[in-house]
Amino acid sequence: MQTPPRNNEGFLEDPSQWSPEVAETIAAESGIELTDAHWEIIYMLRKFYADHDMAPPAARFFVKAVKQAFGEEKGNSIYLMQLFPGTSAVKVSCRIAGLPRPTNCL
């Protein structure tokens, strides 16, 4: 599948062009096969973006938002890094969710 235009870091230029198929393609590029656990976080992030018109600005906000939505078991850095491995779980998950790059991520 051809993904919509993305910037040099792989984030969609227009978040409205996101679809589950786009998410699958972007995730596969990072070696991630999306499971129900991934989709739960992806859809939570998309709701966060719709509600606040921004992605969680940093990892601690991401963890806090997940904790509020799903509880302590899922709202912790280790769980999220296992789902979205890489330099930053919030950055990887936002990229897959079709959101802009979090503002405070390196």
C-alpha positions as semicolon CSV with decimal commas, in nm:
position;residue;x (nm);y (nm);z (nm)
1;M;0,000;0,000;0,000
2;Q;0,118;0,350;-0,083
3;T;0,108;0,573;0,224
4;P;0,005;0,938;0,206
5;P;0,285;1,199;0,202
6;R;0,510;1,193;0,507
7;N;0,785;1,414;0,642
8;N;1,151;1,310;0,673
9;E;1,078;1,136;1,007
10;G;0,790;0,931;0,865
11;F;0,502;1,130;1,018
12;L;0,200;1,195;0,798
13;E;0,193;1,547;0,661
14;D;-0,188;1,544;0,693
15;P;-0,324;1,342;0,989
16;S;-0,668;1,328;0,824
17;Q;-0,522;1,091;0,562
18;W;-0,465;0,822;0,826
19;S;-0,642;0,488;0,803
20;P;-0,593;0,152;0,973
21;E;-0,423;0,032;0,653
22;V;-0,180;0,324;0,669
23;A;-0,109;0,233;1,033
24;E;-0,035;-0,128;0,934
25;T;0,208;-0,011;0,667
26;I;0,391;0,233;0,895
27;A;0,407;-0,024;1,176
28;A;0,548;-0,288;0,940
29;E;0,826;-0,046;0,842
30;S;0,925;-0,046;1,210
31;G;0,898;-0,425;1,234
32;I;0,579;-0,407;1,442
33;E;0,283;-0,636;1,381
34;L;-0,020;-0,461;1,527
35;T;-0,223;-0,652;1,786
36;D;-0,534;-0,557;1,983
37;A;-0,304;-0,409;2,249
38;H;-0,147;-0,178;1,990
39;W;-0,485;-0,073;1,849
40;E;-0,608;0,013;2,197
41;I;-0,323;0,263;2,236
42;I;-0,347;0,388;1,876
43;Y;-0,716;0,470;1,910
44;M;-0,658;0,629;2,252
45;L;-0,392;0,853;2,094
46;R;-0,623;0,947;1,809
47;K;-0,894;1,042;2,061
48;F;-0,637;1,244;2,260
49;Y;-0,545;1,427;1,939
50;A;-0,910;1,492;1,853
51;D;-0,979;1,623;2,204
52;H;-0,664;1,837;2,242
53;D;-0,560;1,911;1,882
54;M;-0,211;1,784;1,960
55;A;-0,025;1,461;2,027
56;P;0,093;1,402;2,384
57;P;0,387;1,644;2,400
58;A;0,628;1,411;2,581
59;A;0,667;1,058;2,715
60;R;0,544;1,141;3,065
61;F;0,221;1,290;2,927
62;F;0,179;0,981;2,707
63;V;0,224;0,744;3,000
64;K;-0,014;0,952;3,214
65;A;-0,282;0,954;2,941
66;V;-0,255;0,576;2,898
67;K;-0,270;0,528;3,275
68;Q;-0,586;0,741;3,297
69;A;-0,747;0,551;3,010
70;F;-0,643;0,193;3,094
71;G;-0,497;0,182;3,446
72;E;-0,158;0,116;3,604
73;E;-0,093;-0,213;3,423
74;K;-0,081;-0,047;3,081
75;G;0,007;0,306;3,188
76;N;0,377;0,250;3,240
77;S;0,686;0,303;3,030
78;I;0,793;-0,062;3,015
79;Y;0,459;-0,182;2,875
80;L;0,453;0,096;2,616
81;M;0,817;0,043;2,512
82;Q;0,745;-0,327;2,459
83;L;0,453;-0,242;2,229
84;F;0,630;0,041;2,048
85;P;1,005;-0,029;2,059
86;G;1,254;0,226;1,936
87;T;1,405;0,547;2,059
88;S;1,072;0,672;2,197
89;A;0,746;0,480;2,246
90;V;0,543;0,801;2,217
91;K;0,716;0,896;1,893
92;V;0,673;0,550;1,737
93;S;0,310;0,518;1,848
94;C;0,221;0,869;1,726
95;R;0,380;0,796;1,389
96;I;0,173;0,477;1,354
97;A;-0,141;0,658;1,476
98;G;-0,094;0,918;1,203
99;L;-0,041;1,205;1,444
100;P;0,211;1,489;1,426
101;R;0,548;1,444;1,590
102;P;0,522;1,503;1,967
103;T;0,663;1,847;2,038
104;N;0,911;1,756;2,314
105;C;1,051;1,434;2,167
106;L;1,415;1,418;2,067
